[in-house]
Short mmCIF file of C-alpha atoms and ligand atoms in Angstrom, two decimals:
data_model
loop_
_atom_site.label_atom_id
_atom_site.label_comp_id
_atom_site.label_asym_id
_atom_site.label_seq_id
_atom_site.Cartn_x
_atom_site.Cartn_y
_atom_site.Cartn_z
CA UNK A 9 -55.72 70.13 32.24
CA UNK A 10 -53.49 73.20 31.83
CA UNK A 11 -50.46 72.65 33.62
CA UNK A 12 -50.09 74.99 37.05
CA UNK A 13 -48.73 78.37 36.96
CA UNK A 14 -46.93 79.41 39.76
CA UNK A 15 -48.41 82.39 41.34
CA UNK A 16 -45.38 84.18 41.55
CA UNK A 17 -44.88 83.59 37.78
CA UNK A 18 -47.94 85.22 37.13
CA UNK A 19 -47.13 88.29 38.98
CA UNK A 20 -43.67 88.47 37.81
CA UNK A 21 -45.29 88.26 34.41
CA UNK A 22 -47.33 91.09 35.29
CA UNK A 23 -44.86 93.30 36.30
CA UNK A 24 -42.76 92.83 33.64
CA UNK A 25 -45.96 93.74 31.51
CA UNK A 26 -46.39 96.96 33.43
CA UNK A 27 -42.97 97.90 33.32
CA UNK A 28 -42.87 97.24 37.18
CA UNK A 29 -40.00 95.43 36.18
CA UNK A 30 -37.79 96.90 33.71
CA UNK A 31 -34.77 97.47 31.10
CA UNK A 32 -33.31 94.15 29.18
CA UNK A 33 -31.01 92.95 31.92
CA UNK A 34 -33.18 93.15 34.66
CA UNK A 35 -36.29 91.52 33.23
CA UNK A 36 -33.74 88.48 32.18
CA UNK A 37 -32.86 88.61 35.94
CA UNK A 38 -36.65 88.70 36.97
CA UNK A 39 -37.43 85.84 33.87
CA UNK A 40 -34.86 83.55 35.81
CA UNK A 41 -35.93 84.05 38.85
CA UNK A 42 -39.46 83.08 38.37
CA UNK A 43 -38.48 79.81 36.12
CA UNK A 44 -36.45 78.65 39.42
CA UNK A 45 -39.40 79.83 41.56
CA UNK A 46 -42.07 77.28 39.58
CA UNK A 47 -39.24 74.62 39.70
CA UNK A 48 -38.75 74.81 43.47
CA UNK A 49 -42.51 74.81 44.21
CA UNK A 50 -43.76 72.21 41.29
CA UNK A 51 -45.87 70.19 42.58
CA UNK A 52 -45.69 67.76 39.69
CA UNK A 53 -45.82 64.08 40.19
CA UNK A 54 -44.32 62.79 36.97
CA UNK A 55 -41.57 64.25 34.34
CA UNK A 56 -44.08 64.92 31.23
CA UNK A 57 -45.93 67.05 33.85
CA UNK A 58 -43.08 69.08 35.74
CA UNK A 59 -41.75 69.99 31.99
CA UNK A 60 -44.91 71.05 31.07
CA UNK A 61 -45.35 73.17 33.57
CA UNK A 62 -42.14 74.59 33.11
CA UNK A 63 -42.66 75.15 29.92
CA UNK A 64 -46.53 76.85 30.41
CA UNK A 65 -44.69 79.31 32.71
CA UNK A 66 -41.58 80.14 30.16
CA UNK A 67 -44.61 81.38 27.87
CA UNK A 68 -46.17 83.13 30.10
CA UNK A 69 -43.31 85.32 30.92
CA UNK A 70 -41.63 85.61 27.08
CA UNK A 71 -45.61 86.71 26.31
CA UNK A 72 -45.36 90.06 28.20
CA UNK A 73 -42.74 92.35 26.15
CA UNK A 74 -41.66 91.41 22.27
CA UNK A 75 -38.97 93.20 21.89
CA UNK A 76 -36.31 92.78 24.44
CA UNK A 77 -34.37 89.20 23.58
CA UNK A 78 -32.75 88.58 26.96
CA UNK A 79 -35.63 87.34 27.88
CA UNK A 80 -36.60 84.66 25.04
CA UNK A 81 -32.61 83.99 26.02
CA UNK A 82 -33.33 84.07 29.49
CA UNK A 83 -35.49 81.36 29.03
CA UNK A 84 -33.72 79.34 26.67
CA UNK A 85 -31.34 79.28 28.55
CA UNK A 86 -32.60 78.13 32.02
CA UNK A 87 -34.88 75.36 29.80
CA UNK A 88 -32.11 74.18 28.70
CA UNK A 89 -30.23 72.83 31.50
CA UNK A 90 -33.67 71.15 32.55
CA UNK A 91 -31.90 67.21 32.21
CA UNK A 92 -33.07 64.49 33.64
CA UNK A 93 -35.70 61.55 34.43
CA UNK A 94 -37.14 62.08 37.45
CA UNK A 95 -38.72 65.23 39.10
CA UNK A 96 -36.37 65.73 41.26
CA UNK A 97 -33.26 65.58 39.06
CA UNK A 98 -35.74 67.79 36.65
CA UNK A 99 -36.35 70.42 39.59
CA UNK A 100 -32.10 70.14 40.87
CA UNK A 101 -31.08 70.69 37.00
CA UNK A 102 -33.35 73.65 36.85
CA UNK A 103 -32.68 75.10 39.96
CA UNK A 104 -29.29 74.87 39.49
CA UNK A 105 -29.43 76.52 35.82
CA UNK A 106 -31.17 79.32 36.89
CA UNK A 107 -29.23 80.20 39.82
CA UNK A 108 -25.78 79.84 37.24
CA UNK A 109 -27.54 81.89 34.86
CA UNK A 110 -27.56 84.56 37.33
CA UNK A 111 -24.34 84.23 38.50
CA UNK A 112 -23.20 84.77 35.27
CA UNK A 113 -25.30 88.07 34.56
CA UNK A 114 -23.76 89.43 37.18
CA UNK A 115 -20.37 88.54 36.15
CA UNK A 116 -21.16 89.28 32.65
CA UNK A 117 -21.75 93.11 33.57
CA UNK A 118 -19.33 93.50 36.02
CA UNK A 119 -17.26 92.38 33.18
CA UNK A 120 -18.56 94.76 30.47
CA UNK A 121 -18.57 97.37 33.08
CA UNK A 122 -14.43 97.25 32.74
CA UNK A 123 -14.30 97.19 28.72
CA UNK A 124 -16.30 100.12 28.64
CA UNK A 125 -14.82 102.05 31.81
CA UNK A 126 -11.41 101.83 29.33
CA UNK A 127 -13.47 104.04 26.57
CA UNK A 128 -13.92 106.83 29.08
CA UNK A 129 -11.18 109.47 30.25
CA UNK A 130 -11.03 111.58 33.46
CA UNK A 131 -12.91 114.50 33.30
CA UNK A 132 -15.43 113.18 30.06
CA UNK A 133 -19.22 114.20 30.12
CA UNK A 134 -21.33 111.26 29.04
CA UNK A 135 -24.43 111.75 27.50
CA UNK A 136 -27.27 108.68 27.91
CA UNK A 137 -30.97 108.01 26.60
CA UNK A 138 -32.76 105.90 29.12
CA UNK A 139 -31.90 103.81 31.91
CA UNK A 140 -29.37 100.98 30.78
CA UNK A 141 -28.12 98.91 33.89
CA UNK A 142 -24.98 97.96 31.49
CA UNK A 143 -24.59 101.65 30.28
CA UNK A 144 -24.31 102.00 34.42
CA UNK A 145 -21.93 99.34 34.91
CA UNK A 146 -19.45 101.43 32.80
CA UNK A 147 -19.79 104.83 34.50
CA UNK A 148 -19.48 102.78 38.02
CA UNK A 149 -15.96 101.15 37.02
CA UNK A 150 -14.75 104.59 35.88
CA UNK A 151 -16.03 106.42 38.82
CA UNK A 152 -13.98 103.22 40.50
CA UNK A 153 -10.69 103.90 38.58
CA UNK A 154 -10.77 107.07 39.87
CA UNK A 155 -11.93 109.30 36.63
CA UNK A 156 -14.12 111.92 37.02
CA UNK A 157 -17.30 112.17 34.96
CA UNK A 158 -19.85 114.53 34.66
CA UNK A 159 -23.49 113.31 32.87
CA UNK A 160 -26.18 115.02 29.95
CA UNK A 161 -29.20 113.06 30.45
CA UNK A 162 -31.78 112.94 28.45
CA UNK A 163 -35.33 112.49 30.03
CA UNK A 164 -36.66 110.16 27.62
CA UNK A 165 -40.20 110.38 26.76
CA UNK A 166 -42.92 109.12 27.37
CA UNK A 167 -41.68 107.11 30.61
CA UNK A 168 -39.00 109.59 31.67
CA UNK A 169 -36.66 106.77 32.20
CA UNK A 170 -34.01 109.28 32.38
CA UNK A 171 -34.93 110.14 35.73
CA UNK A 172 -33.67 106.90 37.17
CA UNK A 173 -30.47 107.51 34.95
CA UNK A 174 -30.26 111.13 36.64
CA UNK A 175 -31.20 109.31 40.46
CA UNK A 176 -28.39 106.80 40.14
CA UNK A 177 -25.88 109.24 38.87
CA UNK A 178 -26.41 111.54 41.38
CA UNK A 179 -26.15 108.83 44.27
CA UNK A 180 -22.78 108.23 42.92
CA UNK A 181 -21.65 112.00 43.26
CA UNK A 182 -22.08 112.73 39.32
CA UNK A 183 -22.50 115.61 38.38
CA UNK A 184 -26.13 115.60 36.22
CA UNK A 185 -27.62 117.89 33.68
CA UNK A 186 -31.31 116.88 32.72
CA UNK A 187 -32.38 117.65 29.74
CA UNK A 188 -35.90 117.09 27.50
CA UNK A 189 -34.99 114.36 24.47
CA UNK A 190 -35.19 117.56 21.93
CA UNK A 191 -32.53 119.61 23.45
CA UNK A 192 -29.73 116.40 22.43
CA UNK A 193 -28.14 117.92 19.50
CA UNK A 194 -27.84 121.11 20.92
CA UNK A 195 -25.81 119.80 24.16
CA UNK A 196 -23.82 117.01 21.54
CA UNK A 197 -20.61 119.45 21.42
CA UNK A 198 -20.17 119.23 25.21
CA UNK A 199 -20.17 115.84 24.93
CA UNK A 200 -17.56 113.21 25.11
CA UNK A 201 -19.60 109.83 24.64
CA UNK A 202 -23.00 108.94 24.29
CA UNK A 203 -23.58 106.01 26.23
CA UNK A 204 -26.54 103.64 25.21
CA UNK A 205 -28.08 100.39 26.18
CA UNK A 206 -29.89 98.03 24.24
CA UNK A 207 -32.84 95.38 24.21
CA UNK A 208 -31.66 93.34 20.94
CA UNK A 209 -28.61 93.46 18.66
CA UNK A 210 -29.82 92.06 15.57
CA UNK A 211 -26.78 89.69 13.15
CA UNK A 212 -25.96 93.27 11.19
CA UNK A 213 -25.10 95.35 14.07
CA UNK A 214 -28.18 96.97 14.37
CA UNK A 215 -29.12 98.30 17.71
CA UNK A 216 -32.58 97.75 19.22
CA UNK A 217 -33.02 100.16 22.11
CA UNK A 218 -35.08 102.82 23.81
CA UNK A 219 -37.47 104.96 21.12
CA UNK A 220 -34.84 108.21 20.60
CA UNK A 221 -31.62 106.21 19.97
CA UNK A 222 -31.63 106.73 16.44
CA UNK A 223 -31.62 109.93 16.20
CA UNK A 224 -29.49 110.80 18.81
CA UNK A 225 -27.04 108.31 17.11
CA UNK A 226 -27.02 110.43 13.60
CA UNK A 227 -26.92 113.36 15.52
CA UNK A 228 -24.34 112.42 17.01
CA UNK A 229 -22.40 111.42 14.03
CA UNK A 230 -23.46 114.64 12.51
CA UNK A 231 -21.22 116.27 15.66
CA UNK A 232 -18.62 114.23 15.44
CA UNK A 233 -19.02 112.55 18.93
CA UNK A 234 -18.19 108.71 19.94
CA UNK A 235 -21.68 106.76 20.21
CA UNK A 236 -20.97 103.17 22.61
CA UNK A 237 -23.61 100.51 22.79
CA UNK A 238 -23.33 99.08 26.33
CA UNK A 239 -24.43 95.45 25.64
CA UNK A 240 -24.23 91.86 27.25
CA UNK A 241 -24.09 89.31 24.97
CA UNK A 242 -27.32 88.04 26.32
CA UNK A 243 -28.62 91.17 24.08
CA UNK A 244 -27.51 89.39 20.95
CA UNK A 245 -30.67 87.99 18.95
CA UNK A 246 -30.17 84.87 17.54
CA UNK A 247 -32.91 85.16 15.38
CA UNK A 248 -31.62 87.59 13.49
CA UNK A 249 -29.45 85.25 12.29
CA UNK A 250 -31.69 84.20 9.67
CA UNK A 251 -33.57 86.94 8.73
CA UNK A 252 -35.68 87.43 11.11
CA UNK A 253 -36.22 90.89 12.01
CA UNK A 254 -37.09 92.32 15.83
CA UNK A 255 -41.01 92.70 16.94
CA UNK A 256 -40.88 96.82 17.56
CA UNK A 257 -43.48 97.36 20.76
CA UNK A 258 -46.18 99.13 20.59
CA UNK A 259 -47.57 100.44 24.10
CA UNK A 260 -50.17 102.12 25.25
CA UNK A 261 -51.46 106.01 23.63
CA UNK A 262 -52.22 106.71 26.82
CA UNK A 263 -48.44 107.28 27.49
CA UNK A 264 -48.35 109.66 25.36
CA UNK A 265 -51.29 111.62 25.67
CA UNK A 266 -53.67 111.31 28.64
CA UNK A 267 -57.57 110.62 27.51
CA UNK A 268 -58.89 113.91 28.17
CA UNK A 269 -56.30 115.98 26.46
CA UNK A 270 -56.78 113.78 23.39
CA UNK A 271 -60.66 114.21 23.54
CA UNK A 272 -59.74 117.79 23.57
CA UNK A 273 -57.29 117.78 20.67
CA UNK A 274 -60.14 116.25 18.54
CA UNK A 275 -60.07 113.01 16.34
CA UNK A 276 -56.01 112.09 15.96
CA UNK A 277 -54.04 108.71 15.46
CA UNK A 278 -51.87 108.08 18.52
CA UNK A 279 -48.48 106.29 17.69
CA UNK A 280 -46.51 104.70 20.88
CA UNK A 281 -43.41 102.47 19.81
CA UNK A 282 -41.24 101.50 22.56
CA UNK A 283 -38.21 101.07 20.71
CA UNK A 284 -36.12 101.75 17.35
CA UNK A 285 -33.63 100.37 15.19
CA UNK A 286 -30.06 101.80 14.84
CA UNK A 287 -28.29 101.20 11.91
CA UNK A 288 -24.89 100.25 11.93
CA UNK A 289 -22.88 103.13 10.57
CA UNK A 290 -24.19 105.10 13.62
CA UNK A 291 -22.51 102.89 16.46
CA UNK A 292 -18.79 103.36 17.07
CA UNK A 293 -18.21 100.15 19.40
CA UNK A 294 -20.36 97.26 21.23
CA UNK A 295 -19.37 96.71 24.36
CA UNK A 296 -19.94 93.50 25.76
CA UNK A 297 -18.71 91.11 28.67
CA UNK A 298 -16.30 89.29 26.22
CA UNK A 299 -14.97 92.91 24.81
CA UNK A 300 -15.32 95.46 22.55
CA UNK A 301 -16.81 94.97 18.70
CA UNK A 302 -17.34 96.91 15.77
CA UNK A 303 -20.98 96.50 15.26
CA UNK A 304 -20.50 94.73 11.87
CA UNK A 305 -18.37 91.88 13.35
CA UNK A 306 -21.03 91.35 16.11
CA UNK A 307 -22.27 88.31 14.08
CA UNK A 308 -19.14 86.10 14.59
CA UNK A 309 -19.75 86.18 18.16
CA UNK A 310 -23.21 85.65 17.89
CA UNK A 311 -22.54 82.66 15.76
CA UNK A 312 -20.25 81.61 18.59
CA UNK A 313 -22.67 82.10 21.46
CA UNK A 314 -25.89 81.11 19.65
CA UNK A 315 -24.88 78.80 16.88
CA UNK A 316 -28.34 78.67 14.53
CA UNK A 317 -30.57 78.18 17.69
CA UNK A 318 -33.88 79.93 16.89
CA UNK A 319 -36.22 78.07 18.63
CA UNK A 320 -38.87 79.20 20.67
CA UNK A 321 -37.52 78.89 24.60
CA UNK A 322 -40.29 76.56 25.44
CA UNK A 323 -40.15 73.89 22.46
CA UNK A 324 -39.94 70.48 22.73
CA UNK A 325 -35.47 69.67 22.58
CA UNK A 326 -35.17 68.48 19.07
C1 RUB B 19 -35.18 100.03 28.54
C2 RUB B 19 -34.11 100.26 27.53
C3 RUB B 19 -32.69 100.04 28.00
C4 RUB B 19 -32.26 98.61 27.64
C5 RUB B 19 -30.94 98.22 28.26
O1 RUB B 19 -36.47 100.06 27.96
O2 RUB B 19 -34.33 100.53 26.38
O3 RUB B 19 -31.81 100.91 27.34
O4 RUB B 19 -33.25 97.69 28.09
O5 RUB B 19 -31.05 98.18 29.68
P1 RUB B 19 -37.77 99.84 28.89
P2 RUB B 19 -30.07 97.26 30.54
O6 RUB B 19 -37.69 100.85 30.00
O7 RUB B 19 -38.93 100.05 27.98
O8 RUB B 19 -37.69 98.41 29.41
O9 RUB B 19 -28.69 97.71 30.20
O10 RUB B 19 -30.43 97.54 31.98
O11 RUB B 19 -30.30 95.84 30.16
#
């Protein structure tokens, strides 16, 4: 029998399918979440079972989006602190993970939020791709030390994720100038920073984020202007470690074409990756909970955080 599948798993899984549910940080949050949710309402009589299902419902979730690795972390993570030999102490273990695991990404990005406040100086336009949670973090503690900061964002096709970038600056009194993702290198001398998230940072300092980043990175070189990568170290992909490179999405054409405009085109290939890979020449500093990194020593602290662990979040503990 397949072991049960909470329903709130299921929709959780959904929505981070859809995109209900969003942005690296927030769909570890949502990945937690739901692992505590099937612990508190297993209905599992024996251990074997109550792992399993556990187990069935990490897969479920880290099955919805390849490419950002706070989730597979997410996971890991919670899974891990699953101890014990009896259901209960199985379900208190797991509970308890879960609920420290959020704890700490909230510390973690209040954290970051202060290293990267320290890059920015009163009276600095930012520019920023997307909508990045930890890219936030660091405008709010800046806004909080008192600088002011005025904002280029970019709109960022095909999901326009800029506009929740633009919403959330302007709640907080910023100053925002929208602008399509093409118009970048033309606004780049205006700019003080460019201030970017990212789903995975790969063992070479790579950055994994938001389709657009890197270009607007070598533009931005080209201009001469600081590029940050706003990162918890939950965005650090162990994999990478050993070769492994990051699974690029691919979403739907319909994102960036509707149906009937394509019919009318005529017969074309439609193309729809999610995200791209930075090198890292492009990327002045990482900046994470536990402080600022060039991107080429990222991989000491990965090796800290992660040792070689690149197991799959739901196997079997070796
Ligand atoms: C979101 C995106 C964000 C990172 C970082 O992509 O690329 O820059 O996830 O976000 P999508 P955060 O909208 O496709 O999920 O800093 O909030 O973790």
């Amino acid at each position: 029998m397949e072991p049960a599948i909470h329903d709130d798993v299921a929709s959780v899984a959904d929505d981070i399918a859809s995109m209900e549910v969003r942005g690296a940080a927030t769909i570890a949050r949502a990945a937690a979440e739901a692992l505590r949710t099937q612990a508190q309402s297993s209905d599992a009589t024996d251990p074997q079972a109550f792992r399993a299902e556990l187990r069935a419902a990490a897969r479920t979730l880290h099955d919805t989006r390849p490419t950002a690795v706070s989730l597979p972390n997410a996971l890991r993570y919670v899974l891990g602190g699953m101890t014990g030999g009896t259901v209960e102490a199985l379900r208190d273990s797991t509970v308890e993970t879960a609920t420290d695991f959020l704890s700490r990404l909230d510390r973690a990005q209040d954290a970051l939020g202060a290293v990267g406040a320290n890059r920015l100086r009163d009276g600095d336009t930012i520019m920023t791709h997307c909508h990045s949670t930890d890219v936030l973090a660091c405008v709010r503690h800046a806004l909080d030390d008192g600088k002011a900061l005025s904002a280029i964002v970019k709109e960022t096709r095909p999901r326009n994720q800029g506009h929740i970038t633009a919403k959330q600056l302007r709640e907080w009194g910023v100053p925002v100038t929208l602008i399509v993702d093409n118009a970048a290198r033309r606004y780049l001398n205006d700019v003080d920073q460019v201030l970017v998230g990212a789903d995975s940072i790969a063992a070479d300092g790579s950055v994994i984020n938001k389709i657009g980043t890197s270009g607007l990175a070598v533009n931005a070189r080209d201009r001469g202007t600081p590029f940050m990568v706003a990162a918890q170290t939950i965005k650090l992909h162990p994999a990478t470690l050993t070769g492994h490179t990051v699974e690029i999405e691919m979403r739907d054409e319909a994102e960036v074409v509707d149906p009937e405009t394509r019919a009318e085109i005529g017969d074309i290939t439609v193309e729809n990756p999610a995200f791209d890979v930075t090198p890292p020449r492009y990327v002045d500093a990482i900046v994470t909970e536990r402080g600022q990194f060039p991107p080429e020593s990222v991989v000491w602290l990965m090796r800290e955080l992660y040792g070689e662990g690149t197991r799959e979040p739901w196997a079997e503990p070796v």
